[in-house]
Coordinates of C-alpha atoms in Angstrom, one line a residue:
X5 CA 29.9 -16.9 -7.1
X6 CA 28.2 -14.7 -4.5
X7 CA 26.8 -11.8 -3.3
X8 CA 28.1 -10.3 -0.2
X9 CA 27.2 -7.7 2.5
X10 CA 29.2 -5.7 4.7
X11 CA 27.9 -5.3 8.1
X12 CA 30.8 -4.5 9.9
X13 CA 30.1 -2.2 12.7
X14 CA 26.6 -2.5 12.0
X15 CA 24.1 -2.0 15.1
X16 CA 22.5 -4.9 16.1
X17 CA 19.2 -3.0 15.9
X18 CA 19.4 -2.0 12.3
X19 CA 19.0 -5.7 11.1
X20 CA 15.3 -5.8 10.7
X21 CA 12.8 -8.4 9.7
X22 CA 9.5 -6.8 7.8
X23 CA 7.1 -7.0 5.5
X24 CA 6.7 -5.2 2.4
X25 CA 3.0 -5.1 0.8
X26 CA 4.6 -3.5 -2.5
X27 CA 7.4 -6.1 -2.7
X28 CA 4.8 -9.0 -2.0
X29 CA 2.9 -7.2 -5.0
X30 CA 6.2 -7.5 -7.2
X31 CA 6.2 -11.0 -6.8
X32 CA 2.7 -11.8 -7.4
X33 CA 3.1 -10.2 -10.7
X34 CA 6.1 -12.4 -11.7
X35 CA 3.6 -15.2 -10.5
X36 CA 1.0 -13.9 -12.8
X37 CA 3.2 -13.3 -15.7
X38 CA 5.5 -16.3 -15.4
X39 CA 3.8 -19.5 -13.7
X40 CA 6.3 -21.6 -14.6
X41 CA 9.0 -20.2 -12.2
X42 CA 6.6 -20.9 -9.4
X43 CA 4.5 -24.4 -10.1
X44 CA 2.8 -24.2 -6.4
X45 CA 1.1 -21.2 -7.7
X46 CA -0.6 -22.2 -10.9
X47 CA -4.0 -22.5 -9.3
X48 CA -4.0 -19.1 -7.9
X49 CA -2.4 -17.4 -11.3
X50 CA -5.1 -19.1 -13.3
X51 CA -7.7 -17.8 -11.2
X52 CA -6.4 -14.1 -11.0
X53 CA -5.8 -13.9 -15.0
X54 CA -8.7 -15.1 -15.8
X55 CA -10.6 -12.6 -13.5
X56 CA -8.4 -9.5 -14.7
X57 CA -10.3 -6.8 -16.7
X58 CA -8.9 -6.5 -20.3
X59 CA -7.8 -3.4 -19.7
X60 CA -6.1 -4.0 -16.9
X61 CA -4.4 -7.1 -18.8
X62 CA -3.1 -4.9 -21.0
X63 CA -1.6 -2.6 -18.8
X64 CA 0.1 -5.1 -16.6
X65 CA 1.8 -6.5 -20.2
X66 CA 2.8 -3.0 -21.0
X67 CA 5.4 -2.6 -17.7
X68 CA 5.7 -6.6 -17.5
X69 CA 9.5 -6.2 -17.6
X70 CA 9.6 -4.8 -14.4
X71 CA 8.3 -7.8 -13.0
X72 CA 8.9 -10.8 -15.3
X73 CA 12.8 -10.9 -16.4
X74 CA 13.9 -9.2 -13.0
X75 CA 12.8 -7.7 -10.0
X76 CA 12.8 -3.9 -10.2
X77 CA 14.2 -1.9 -7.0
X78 CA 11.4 0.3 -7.5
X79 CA 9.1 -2.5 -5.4
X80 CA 11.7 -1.3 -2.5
X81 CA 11.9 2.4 -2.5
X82 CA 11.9 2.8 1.4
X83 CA 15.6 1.2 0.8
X84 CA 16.6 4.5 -1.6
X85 CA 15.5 7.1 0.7
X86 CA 17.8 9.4 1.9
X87 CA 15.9 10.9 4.2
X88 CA 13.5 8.1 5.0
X89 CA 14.1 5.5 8.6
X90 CA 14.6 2.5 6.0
X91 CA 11.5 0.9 7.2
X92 CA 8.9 -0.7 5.1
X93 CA 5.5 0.8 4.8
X94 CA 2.7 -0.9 6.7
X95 CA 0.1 -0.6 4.1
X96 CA 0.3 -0.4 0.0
X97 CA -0.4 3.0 0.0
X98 CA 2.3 3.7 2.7
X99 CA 5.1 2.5 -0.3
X100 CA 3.5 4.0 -2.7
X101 CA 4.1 7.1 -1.1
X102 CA 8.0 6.4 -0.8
X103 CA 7.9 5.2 -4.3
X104 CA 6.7 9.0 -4.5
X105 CA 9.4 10.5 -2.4
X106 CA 12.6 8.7 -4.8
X107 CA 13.9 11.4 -7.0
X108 CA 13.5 11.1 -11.1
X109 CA 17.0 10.1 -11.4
X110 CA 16.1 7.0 -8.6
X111 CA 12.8 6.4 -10.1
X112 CA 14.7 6.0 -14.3
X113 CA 17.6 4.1 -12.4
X114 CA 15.5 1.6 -10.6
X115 CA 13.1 0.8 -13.3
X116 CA 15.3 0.6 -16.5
X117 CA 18.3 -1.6 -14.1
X118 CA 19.1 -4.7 -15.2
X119 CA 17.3 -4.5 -18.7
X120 CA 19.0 -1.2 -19.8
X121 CA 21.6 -0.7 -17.5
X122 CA 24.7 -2.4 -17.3
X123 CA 26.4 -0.8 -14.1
X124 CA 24.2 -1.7 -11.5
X125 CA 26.7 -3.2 -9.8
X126 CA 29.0 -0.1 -9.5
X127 CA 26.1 2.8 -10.0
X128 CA 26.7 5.2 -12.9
X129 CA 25.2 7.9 -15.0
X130 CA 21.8 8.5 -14.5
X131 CA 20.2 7.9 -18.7
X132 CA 18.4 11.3 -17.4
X133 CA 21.2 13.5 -17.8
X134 CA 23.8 11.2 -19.5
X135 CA 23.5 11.3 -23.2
X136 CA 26.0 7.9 -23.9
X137 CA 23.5 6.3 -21.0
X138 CA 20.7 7.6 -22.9
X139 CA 21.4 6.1 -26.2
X140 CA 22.4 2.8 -24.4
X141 CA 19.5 2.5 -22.2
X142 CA 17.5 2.9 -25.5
X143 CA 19.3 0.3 -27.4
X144 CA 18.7 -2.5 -25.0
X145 CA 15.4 -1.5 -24.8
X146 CA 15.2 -1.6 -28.2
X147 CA 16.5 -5.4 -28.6
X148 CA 13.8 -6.7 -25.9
X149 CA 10.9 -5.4 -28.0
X150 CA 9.1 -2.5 -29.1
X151 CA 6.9 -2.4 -26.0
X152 CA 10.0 -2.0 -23.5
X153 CA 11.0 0.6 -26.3
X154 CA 8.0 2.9 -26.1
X155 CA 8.1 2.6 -22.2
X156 CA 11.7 3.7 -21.8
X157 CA 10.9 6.3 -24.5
X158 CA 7.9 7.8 -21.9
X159 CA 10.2 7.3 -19.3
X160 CA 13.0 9.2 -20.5
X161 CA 10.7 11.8 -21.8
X162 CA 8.3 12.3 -18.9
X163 CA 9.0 11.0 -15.7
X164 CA 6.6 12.3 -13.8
X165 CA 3.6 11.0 -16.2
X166 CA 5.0 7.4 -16.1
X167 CA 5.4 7.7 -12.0
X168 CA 1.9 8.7 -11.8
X169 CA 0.7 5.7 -14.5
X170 CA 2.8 3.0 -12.3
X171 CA 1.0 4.1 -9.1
X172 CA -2.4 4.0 -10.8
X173 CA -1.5 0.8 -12.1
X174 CA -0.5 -1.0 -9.2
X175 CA -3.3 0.8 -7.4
X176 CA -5.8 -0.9 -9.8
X177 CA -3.7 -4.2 -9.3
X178 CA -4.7 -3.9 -5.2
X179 CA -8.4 -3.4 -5.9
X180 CA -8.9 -6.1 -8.6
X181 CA -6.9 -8.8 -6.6
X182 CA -3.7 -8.1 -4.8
X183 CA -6.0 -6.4 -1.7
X184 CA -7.4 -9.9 -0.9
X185 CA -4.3 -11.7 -1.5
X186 CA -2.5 -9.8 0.9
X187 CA -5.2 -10.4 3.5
X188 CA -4.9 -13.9 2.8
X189 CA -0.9 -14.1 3.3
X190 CA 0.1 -11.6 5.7
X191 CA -0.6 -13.2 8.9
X192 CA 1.9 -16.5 7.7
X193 CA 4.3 -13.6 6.7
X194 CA 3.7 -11.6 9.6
X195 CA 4.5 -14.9 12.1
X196 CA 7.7 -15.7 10.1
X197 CA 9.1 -12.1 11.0
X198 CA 7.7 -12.6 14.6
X199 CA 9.7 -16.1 14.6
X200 CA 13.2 -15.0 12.8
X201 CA 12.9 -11.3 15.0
X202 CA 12.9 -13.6 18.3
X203 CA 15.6 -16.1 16.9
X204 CA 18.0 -13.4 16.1
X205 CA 17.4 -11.6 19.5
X206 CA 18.3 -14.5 21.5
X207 CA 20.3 -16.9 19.6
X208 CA 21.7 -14.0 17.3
X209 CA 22.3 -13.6 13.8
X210 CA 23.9 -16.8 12.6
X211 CA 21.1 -18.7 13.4
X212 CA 18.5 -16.2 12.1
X213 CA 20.0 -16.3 8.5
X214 CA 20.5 -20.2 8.7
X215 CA 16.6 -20.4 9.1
X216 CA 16.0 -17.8 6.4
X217 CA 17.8 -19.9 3.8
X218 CA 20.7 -22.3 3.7
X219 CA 21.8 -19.7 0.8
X220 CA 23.3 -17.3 4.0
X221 CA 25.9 -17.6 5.8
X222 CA 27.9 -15.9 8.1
X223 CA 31.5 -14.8 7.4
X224 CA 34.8 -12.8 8.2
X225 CA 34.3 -12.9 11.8
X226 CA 30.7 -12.1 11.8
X227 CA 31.5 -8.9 9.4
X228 CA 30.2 -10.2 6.3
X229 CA 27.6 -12.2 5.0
X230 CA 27.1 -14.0 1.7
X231 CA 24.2 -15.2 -0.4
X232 CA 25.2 -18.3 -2.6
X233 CA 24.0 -17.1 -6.0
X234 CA 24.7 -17.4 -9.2
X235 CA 25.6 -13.7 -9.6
X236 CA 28.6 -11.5 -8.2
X237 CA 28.2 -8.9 -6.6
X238 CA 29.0 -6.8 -3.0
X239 CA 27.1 -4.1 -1.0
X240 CA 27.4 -2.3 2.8
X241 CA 24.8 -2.3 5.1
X242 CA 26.6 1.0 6.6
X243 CA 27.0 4.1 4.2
X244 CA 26.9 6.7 5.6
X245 CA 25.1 8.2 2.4
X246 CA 22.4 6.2 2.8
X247 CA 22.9 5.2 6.5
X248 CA 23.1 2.1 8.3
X249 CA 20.8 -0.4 7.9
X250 CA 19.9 -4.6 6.7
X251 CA 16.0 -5.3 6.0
X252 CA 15.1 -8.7 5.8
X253 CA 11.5 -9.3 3.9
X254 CA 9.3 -12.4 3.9
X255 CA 7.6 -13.8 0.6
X256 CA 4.7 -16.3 0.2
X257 CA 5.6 -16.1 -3.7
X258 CA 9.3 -15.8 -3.8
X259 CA 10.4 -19.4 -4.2
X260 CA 12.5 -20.5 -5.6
X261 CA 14.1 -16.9 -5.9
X262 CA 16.1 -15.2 -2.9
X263 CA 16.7 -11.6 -3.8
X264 CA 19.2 -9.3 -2.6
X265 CA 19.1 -5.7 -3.7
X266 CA 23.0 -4.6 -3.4
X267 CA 22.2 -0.6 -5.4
X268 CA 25.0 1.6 -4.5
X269 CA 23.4 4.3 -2.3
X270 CA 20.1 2.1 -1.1
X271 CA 20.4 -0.3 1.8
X272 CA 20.7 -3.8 1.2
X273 CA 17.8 -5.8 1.6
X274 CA 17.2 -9.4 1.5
X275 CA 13.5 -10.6 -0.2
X276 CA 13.7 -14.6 1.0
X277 CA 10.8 -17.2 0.5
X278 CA 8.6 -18.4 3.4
X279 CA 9.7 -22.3 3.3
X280 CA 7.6 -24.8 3.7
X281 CA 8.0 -28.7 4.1
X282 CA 7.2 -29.2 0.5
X283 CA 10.0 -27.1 -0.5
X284 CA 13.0 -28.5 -1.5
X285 CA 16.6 -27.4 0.9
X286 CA 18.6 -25.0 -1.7
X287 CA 21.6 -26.4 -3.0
X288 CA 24.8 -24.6 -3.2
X289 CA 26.2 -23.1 -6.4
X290 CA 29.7 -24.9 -5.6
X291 CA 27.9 -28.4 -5.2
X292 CA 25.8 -27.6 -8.5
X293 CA 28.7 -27.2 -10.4
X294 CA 30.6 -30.1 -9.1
X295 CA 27.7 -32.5 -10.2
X296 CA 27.1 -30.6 -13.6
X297 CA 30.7 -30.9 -14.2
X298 CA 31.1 -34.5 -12.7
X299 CA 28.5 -35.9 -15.5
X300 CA 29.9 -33.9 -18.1
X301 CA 32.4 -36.5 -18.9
X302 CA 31.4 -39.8 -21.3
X303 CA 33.3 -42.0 -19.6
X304 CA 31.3 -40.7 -16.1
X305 CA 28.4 -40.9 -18.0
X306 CA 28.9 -44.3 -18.7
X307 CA 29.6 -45.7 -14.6
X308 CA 26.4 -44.1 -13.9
X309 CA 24.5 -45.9 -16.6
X310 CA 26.2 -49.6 -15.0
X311 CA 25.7 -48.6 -11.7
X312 CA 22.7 -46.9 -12.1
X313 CA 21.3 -51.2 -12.7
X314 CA 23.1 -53.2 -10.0
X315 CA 26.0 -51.9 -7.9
X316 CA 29.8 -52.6 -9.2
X317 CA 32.8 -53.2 -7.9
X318 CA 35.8 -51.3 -9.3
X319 CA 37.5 -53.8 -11.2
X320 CA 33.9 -54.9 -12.5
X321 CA 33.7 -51.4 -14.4
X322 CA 37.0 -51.5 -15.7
X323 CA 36.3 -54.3 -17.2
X324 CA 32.5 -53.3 -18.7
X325 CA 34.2 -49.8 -19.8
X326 CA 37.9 -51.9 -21.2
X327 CA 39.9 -49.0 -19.4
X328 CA 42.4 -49.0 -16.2
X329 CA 41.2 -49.2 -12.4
X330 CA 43.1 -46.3 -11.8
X331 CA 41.3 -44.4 -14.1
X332 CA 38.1 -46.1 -13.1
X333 CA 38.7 -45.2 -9.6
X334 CA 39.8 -41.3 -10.2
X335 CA 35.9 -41.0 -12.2
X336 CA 34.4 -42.7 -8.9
X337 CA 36.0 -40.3 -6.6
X338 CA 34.9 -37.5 -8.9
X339 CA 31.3 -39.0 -8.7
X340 CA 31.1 -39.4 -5.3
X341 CA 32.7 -35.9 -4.1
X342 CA 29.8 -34.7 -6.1
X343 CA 27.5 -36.5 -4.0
X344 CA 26.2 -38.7 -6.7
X345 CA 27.7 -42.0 -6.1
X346 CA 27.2 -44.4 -2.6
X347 CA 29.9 -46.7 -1.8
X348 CA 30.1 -49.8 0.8
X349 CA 31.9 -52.6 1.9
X350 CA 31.1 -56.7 1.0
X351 CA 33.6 -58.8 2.5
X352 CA 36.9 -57.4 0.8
X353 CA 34.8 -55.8 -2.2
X354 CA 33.5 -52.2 -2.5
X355 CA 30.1 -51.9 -4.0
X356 CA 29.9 -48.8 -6.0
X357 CA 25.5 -47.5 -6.7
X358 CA 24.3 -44.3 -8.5
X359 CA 22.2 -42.5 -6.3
X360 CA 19.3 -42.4 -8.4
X361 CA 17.3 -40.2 -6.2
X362 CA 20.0 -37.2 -6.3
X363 CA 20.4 -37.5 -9.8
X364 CA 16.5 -37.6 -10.4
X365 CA 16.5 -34.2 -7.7
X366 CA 19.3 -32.3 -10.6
X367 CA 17.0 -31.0 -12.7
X368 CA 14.9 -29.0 -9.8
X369 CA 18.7 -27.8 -8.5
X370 CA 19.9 -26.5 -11.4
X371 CA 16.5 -24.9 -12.0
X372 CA 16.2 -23.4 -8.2
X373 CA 20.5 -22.4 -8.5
X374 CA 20.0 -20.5 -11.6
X375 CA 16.4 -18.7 -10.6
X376 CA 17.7 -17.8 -6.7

């Protein structure tokens, strides 16, 4: 599973690295409303909640959808405009503005999308002018809660009124916290963009995304690339509706998540974390699902409970487990393709261990695969 880009034909110049003080301000909200995705921030999300005004609280819980299940393209509007240069803004204000420029049918698109909406993928009726849209994007709405309901109801009703609340919103969000935190983490973002602009000028772009996550890779003769998610999905980085174009943008809060908005009609852009050596390396979806699917088995299950202890040879777990060699040794391959089984060599007997410390890593994995 994967989400893919075309950039065939793209000019090198159009792949850009920048930062984005509204996207960073997406992300600090998911921080704020959902600690648990991000345990490296629970000192700072303590801090900032407890120092929110009520009303302000109250606000942010209101809209919290935006932010909390998924990450709405509205933090990303530069990538929408049609008549825009598809570059961030340099201050808050700056996106705001673009936020501004999207038109109503953008604006309802972008913020009701993966909660209301279930053709992101392929675009679709606008729920401003499409009754059966409409009634859907009120149904889901519906199921996640009256407060989603009664937003999507002032959306649909008044867009213009809700555009305006959003913007005062976040604008009160900048001046009761986000204004200092950006202060705090721009320069680390700003040197990361510095550092992967350099590396993909002279070493080009393979080695650029290999440094912004292990998730990217190149492919199709340098025409394609692919983020390993657990999602499917497949954008171009040149329509010529939207015009040509691949922004890259830095996060201080994004881990473990590596966003890719793929919006028919909006440019692709790629919202990665800033690593650090405390972070974990990502783990492919492929290899994920080879180890979830290598202990699924009892018999599995039960070689990595004896060798888990002391290491065993072959015929030794046959004989614990009172089944074949063969079949013994088909489990063992299975085990060790998933990379959670060490073998070596005494004499003219293989030892077979569990490798406790990937198995004890699984857990973190499966939570970083299915939150990327």
């Amino acid at each position: 599973m994967s989400v893919t880009i075309d950039i065939t034909g793209l000019p090198p110049e159009r792949i850009v690295f920048e930062t984005s003080p509204l996207g960073e301000l997406c992300l600090a909200l998911h921080a704020l409303s959902d600690p648990g995705h991000h345990p490296g921030m629970d000192s700072w999300a303590t801090a900032t909640a407890a120092a929110l005004r009520p009303d302000l609280a109250d606000r942010l819980r209101e809209a919290d959808f935006l932010w909390r299940n998924t990450f709405s393209d509205v933090f990303m509007p530069f990538a929408g405009l049609r008549d825009g240069n598809g570059r961030t803004g340099a201050t808050l204000a700056d996106e705001l503005d673009r936020l501004d420029r999207l038109t109503d049918d953008q604006f309802v698109t972008a913020a009701l999308e993966l909660c209301c909406l279930v053709s992101y993928d392929e675009g679709g009726s606008s729920p401003l002018g499409d009754h059966a849209t409409r009634a859907r994007a009120l149904e889901l709405s519906a199921a996640r809660g009256l407060r989603q309901l009664h937003f999507t109801e002032r959306l649909l009703k008044g867009p213009a009124s809700v555009r305006a609340w959003l913007r005062r919103l976040l604008e009160d969000c900048d001046e009761a916290f986000f204004a200092d935190t950006w202060r705090r983490v721009e320069p680390g973002l700003a040197a990361d963009i510095r550092h992967k602009t350099e590396l993909l000028r002279r070493k080009g772009l393979n080695d650029a995304l290999a440094a912004v996550s292990p998730a990217l890779t190149l492919e199709n003769g340098g025409t394609r690339i692919r983020l390993d998610k657990l999602a499917e999905g497949r954008t171009t980085a040149v329509d010529p509706a939207i015009g040509a174009g691949l922004t890259f943008i830095p996060s201080h809060f994004g881990w473990p998540h590596l966003m890719v908005l793929h919006r028919p009609q909006w440019r692709p852009v790629v919202h990665y974390p800033v690593g650090s050596p405390e972070l974990p390396p990502a783990t492919s979806v492929d290899l994920l699902k080879l180890r979830l699917e290598a202990l699924a088995h009892p018999v599995r299950m039960q070689v990595c409970r004896s060798t888990a202890r002391t290491p065993h040879t072959t015929g030794e777990l046959a004989g614990t487990l009172g089944i074949s060699a063969p079949e013994i040794s088909r489990h063992l391959a299975i085990l060790k393709k998933a990379g959670l089984l060490t073998s070596r060599r005494r004499g003219r007997y293989v030892l077979h261990e569990l490798d406790v410390r990937a198995v004890a890593r699984l857990s973190s994995e499966f939570l970083e695969g299915i939150l990327r």
